[in-house]
CSV table of N, CA, C and O in Angstrom, one decimal:
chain,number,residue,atom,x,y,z
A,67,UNK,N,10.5,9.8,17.0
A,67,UNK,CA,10.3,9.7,15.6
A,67,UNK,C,11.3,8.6,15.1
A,67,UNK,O,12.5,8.7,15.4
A,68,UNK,N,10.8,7.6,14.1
A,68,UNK,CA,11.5,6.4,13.7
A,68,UNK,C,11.8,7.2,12.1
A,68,UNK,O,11.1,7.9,11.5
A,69,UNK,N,13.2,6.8,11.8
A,69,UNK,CA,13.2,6.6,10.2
A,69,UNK,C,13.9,4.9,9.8
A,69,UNK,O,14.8,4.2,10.2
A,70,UNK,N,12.9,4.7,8.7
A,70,UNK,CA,12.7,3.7,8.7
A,70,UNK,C,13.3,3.7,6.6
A,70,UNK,O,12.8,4.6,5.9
A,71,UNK,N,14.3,2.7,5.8
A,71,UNK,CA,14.4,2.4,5.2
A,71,UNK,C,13.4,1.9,4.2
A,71,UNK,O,12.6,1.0,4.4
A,72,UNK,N,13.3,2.7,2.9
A,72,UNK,CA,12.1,2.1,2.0
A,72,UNK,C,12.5,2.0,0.7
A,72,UNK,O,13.6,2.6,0.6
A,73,UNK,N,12.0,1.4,-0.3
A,73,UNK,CA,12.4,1.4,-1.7
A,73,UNK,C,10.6,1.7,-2.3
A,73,UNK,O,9.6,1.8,-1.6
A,74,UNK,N,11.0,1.9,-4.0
A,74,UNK,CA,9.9,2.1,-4.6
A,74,UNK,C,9.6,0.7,-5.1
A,74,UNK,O,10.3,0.0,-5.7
A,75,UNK,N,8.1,0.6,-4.6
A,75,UNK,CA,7.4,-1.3,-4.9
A,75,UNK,C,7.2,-1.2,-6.4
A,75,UNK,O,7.4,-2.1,-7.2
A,76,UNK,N,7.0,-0.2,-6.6
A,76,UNK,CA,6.5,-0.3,-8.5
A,76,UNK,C,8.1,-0.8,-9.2
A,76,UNK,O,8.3,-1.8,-9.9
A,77,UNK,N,9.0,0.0,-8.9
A,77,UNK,CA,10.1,-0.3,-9.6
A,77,UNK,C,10.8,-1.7,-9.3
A,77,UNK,O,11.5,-2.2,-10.2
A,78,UNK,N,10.8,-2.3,-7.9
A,78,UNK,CA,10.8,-3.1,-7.4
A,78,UNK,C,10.2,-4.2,-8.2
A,78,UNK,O,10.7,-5.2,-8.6
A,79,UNK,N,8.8,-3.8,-8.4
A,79,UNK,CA,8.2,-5.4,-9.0
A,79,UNK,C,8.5,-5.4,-10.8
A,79,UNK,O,8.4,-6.4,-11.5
A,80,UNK,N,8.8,-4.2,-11.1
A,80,UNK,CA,9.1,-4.2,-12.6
A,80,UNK,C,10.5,-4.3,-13.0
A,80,UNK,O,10.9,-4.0,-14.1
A,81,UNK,N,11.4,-5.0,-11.9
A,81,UNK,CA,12.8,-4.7,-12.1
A,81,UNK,C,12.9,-6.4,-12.1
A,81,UNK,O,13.4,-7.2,-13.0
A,82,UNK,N,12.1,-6.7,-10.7
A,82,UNK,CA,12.1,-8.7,-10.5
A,82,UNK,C,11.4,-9.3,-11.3
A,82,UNK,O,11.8,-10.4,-11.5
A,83,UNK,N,10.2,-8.8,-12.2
A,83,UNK,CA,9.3,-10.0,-12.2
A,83,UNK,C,8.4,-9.4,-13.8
A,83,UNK,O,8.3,-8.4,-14.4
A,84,UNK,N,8.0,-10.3,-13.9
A,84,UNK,CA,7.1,-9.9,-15.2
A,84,UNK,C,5.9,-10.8,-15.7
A,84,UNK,O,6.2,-12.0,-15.6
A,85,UNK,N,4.8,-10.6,-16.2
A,85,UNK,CA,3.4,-10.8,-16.7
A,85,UNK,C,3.1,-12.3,-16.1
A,85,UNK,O,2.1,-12.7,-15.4
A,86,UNK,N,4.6,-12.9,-16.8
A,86,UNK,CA,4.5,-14.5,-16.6
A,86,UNK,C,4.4,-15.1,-15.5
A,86,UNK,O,3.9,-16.2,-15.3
A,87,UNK,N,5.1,-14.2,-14.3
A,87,UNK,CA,5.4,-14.8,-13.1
A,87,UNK,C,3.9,-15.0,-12.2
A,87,UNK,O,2.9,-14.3,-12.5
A,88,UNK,N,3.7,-15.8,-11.3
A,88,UNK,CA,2.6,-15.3,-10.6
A,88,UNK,C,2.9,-15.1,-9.0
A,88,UNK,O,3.3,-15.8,-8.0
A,89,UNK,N,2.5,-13.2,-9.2
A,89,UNK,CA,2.9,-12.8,-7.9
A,89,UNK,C,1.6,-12.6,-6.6
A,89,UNK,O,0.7,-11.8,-6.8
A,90,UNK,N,1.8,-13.1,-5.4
A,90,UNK,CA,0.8,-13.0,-4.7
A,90,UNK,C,1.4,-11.9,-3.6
A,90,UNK,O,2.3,-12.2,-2.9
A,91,UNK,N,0.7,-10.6,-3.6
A,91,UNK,CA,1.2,-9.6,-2.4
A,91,UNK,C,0.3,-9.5,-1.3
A,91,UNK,O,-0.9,-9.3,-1.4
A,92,UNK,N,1.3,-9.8,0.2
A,92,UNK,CA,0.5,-9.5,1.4
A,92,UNK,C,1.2,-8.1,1.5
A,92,UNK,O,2.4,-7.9,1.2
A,93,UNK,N,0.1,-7.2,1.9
A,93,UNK,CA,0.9,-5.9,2.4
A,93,UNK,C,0.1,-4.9,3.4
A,93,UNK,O,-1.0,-4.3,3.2
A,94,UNK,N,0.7,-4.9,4.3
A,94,UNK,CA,0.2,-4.4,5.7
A,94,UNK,C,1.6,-3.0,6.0
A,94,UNK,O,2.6,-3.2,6.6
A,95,UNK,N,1.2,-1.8,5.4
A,95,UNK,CA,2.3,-1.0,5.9
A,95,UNK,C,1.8,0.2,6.3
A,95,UNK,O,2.2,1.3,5.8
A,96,UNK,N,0.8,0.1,7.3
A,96,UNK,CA,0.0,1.1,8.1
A,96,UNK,C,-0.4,2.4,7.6
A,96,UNK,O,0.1,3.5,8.1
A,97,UNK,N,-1.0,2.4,6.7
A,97,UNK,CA,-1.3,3.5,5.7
A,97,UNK,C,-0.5,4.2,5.0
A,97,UNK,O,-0.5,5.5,5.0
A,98,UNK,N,0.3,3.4,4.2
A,98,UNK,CA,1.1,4.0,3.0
A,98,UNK,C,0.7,2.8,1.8
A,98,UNK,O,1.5,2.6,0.9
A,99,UNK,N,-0.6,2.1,2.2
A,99,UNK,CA,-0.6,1.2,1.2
A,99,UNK,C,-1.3,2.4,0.0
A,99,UNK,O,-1.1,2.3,-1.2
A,100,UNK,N,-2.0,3.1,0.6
A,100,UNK,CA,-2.9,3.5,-0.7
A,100,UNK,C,-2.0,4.1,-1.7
A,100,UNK,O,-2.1,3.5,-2.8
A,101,UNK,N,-1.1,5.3,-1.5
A,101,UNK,CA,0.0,5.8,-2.1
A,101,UNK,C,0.6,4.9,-3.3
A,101,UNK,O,0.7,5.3,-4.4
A,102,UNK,N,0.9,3.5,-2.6
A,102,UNK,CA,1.8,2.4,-3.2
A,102,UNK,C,0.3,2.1,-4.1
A,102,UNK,O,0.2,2.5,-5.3
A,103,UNK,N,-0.6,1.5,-3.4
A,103,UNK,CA,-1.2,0.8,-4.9
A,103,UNK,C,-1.7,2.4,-5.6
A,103,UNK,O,-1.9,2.0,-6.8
A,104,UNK,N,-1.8,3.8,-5.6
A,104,UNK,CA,-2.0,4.2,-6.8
A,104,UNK,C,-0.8,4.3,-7.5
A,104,UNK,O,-0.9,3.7,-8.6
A,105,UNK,N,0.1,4.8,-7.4
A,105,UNK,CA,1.2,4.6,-8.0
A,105,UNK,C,0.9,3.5,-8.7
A,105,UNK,O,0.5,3.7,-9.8
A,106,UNK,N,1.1,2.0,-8.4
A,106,UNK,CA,1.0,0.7,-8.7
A,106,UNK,C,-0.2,0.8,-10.3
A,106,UNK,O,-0.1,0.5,-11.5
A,107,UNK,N,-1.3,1.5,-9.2
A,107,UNK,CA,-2.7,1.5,-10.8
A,107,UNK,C,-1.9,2.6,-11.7
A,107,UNK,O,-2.1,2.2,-12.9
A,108,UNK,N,-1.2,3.7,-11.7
A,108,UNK,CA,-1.3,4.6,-12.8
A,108,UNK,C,0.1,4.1,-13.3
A,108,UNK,O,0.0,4.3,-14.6
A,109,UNK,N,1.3,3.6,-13.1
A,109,UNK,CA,1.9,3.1,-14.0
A,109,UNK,C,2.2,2.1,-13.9
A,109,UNK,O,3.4,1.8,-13.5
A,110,UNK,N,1.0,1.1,-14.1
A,110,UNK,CA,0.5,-0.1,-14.6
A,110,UNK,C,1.2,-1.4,-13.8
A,110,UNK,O,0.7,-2.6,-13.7
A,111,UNK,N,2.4,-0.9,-13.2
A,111,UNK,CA,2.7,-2.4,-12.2
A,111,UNK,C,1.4,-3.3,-11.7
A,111,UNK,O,1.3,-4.5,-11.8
A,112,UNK,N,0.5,-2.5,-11.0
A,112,UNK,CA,-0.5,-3.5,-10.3
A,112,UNK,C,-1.0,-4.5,-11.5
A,112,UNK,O,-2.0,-5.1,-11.2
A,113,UNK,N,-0.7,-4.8,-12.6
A,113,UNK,CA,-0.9,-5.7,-14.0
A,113,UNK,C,-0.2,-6.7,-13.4
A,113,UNK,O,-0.8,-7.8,-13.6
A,114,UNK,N,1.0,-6.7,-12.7
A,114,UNK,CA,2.1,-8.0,-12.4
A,114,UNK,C,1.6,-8.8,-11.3
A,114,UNK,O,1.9,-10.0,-11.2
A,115,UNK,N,0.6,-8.1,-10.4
A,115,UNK,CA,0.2,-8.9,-9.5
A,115,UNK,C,-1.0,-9.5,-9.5
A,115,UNK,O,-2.1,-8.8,-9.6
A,116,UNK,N,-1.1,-11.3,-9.5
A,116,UNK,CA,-2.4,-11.5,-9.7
A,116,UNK,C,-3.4,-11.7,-8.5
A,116,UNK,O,-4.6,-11.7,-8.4
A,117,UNK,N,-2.2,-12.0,-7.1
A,117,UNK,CA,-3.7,-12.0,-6.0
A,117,UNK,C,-2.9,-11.1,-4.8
A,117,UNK,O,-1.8,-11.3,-4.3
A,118,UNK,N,-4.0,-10.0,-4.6
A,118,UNK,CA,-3.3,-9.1,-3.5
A,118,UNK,C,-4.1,-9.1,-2.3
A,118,UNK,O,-5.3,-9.2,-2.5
A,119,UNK,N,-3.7,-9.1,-1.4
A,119,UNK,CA,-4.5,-9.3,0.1
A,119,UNK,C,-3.9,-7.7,0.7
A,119,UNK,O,-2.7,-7.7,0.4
A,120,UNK,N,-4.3,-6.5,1.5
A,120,UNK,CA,-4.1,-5.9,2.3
A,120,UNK,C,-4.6,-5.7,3.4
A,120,UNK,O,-5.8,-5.9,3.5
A,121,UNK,N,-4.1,-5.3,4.3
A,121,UNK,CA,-4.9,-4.4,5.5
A,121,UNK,C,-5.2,-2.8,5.3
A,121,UNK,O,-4.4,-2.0,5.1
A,122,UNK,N,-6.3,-2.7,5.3
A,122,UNK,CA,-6.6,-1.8,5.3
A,122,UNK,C,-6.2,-0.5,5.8
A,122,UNK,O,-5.1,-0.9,6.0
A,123,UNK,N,-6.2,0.7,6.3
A,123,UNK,CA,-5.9,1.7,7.4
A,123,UNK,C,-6.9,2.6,6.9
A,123,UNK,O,-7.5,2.3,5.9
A,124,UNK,N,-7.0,3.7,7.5
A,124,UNK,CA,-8.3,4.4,7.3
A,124,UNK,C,-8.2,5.4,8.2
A,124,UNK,O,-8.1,5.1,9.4
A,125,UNK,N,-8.1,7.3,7.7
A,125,UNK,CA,-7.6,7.9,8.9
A,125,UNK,C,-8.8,8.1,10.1
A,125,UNK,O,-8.2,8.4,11.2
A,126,UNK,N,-10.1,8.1,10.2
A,126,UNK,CA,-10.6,8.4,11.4
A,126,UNK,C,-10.3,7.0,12.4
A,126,UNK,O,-10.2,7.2,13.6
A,127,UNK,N,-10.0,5.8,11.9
A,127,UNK,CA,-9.4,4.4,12.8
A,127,UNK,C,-8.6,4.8,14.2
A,127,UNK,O,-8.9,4.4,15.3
A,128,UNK,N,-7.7,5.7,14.1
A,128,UNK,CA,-6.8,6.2,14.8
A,128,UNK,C,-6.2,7.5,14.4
A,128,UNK,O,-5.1,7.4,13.8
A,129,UNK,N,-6.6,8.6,14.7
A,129,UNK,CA,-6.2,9.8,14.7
A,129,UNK,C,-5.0,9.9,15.0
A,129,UNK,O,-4.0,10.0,14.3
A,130,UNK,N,-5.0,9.9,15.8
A,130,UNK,CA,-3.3,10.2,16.7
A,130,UNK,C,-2.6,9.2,16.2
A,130,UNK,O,-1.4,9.4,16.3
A,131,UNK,N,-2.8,7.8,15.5
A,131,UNK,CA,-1.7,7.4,14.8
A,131,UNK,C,-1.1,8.2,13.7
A,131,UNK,O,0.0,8.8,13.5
A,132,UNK,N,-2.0,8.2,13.0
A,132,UNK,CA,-2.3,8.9,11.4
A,132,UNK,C,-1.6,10.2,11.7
A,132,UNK,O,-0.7,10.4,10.8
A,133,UNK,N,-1.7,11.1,12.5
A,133,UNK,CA,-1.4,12.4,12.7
A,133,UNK,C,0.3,11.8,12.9
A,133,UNK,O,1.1,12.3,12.1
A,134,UNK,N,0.6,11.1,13.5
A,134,UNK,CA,2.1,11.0,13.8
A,134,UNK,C,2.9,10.5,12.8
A,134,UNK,O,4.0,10.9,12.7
A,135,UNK,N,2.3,9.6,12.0
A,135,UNK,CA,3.1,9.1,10.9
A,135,UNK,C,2.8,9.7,9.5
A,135,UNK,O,3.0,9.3,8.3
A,136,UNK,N,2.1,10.8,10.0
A,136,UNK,CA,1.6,12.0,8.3
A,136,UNK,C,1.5,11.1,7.3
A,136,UNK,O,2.0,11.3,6.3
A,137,UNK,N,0.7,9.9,7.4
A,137,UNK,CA,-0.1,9.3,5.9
A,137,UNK,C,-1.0,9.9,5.5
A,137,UNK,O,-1.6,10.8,5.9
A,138,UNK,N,-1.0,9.2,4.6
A,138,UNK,CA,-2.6,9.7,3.8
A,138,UNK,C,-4.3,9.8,5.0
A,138,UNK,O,-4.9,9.0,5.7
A,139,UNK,N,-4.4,10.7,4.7
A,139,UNK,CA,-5.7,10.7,5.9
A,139,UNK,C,-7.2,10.8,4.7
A,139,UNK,O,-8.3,10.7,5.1
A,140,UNK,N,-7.0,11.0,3.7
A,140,UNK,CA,-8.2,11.3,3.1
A,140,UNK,C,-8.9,9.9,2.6
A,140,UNK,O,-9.8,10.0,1.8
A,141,UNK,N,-8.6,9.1,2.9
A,141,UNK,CA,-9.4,7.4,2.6
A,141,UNK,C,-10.2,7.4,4.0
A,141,UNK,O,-9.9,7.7,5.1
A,142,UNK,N,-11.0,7.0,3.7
A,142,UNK,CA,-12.3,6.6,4.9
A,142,UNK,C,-12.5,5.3,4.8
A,142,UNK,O,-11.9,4.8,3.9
A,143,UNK,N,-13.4,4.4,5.7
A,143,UNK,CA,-13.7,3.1,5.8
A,143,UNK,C,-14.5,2.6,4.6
A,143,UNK,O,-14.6,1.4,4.6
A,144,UNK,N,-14.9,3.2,3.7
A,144,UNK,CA,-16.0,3.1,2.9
A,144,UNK,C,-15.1,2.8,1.5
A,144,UNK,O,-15.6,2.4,0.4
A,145,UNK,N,-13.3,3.3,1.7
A,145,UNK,CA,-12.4,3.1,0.3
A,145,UNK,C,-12.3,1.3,1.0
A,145,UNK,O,-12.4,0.4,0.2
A,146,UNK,N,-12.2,1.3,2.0
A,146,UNK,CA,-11.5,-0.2,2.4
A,146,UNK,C,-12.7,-1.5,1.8
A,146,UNK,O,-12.5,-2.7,1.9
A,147,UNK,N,-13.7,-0.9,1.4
A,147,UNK,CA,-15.0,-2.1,1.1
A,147,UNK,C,-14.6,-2.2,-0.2
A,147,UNK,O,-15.1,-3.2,-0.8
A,148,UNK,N,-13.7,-1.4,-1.1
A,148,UNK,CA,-13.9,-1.5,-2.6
A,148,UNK,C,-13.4,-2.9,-3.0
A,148,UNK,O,-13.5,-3.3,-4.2
């Protein structure tokens, strides 16, 4: 078991940056993206970003990943087309 250093990205991008700036996010963090962008949609940070690129994750992809790193398992391949 790894512990691994994190901050919160909403407060993060509301602390650096604002409306005017133009922010482009890559984000690949093996199924903790969804958590972060809803957080992001319900208090309103995802407003600051204008081009976002992710990787997707998706829990039937890898079971036994997902199972080990207790993310979110309830997104299916069919959230990743939205």
């Amino acid at each position: 078991k790894y512990t691994v250093q994190a901050i919160d990205f909403s407060e993060f991008m509301r602390t650096h940056f604002t409306y005017s700036d133009f922010i482009f996010v890559k984000m690949d963090i093996e199924g903790a993206e969804w958590p972060v962008l809803e957080k992001m949609i319900n208090d309103g940070t995802i407003g600051l970003i204008d081009e976002l690129a992710f990787e997707c994750h998706f829990a039937w992809q890898d079971e036994e990943y997902f199972s080990y790193a207790q993310v979110d398992k309830t997104h299916t391949r069919q959230d990743c087309l939205i």
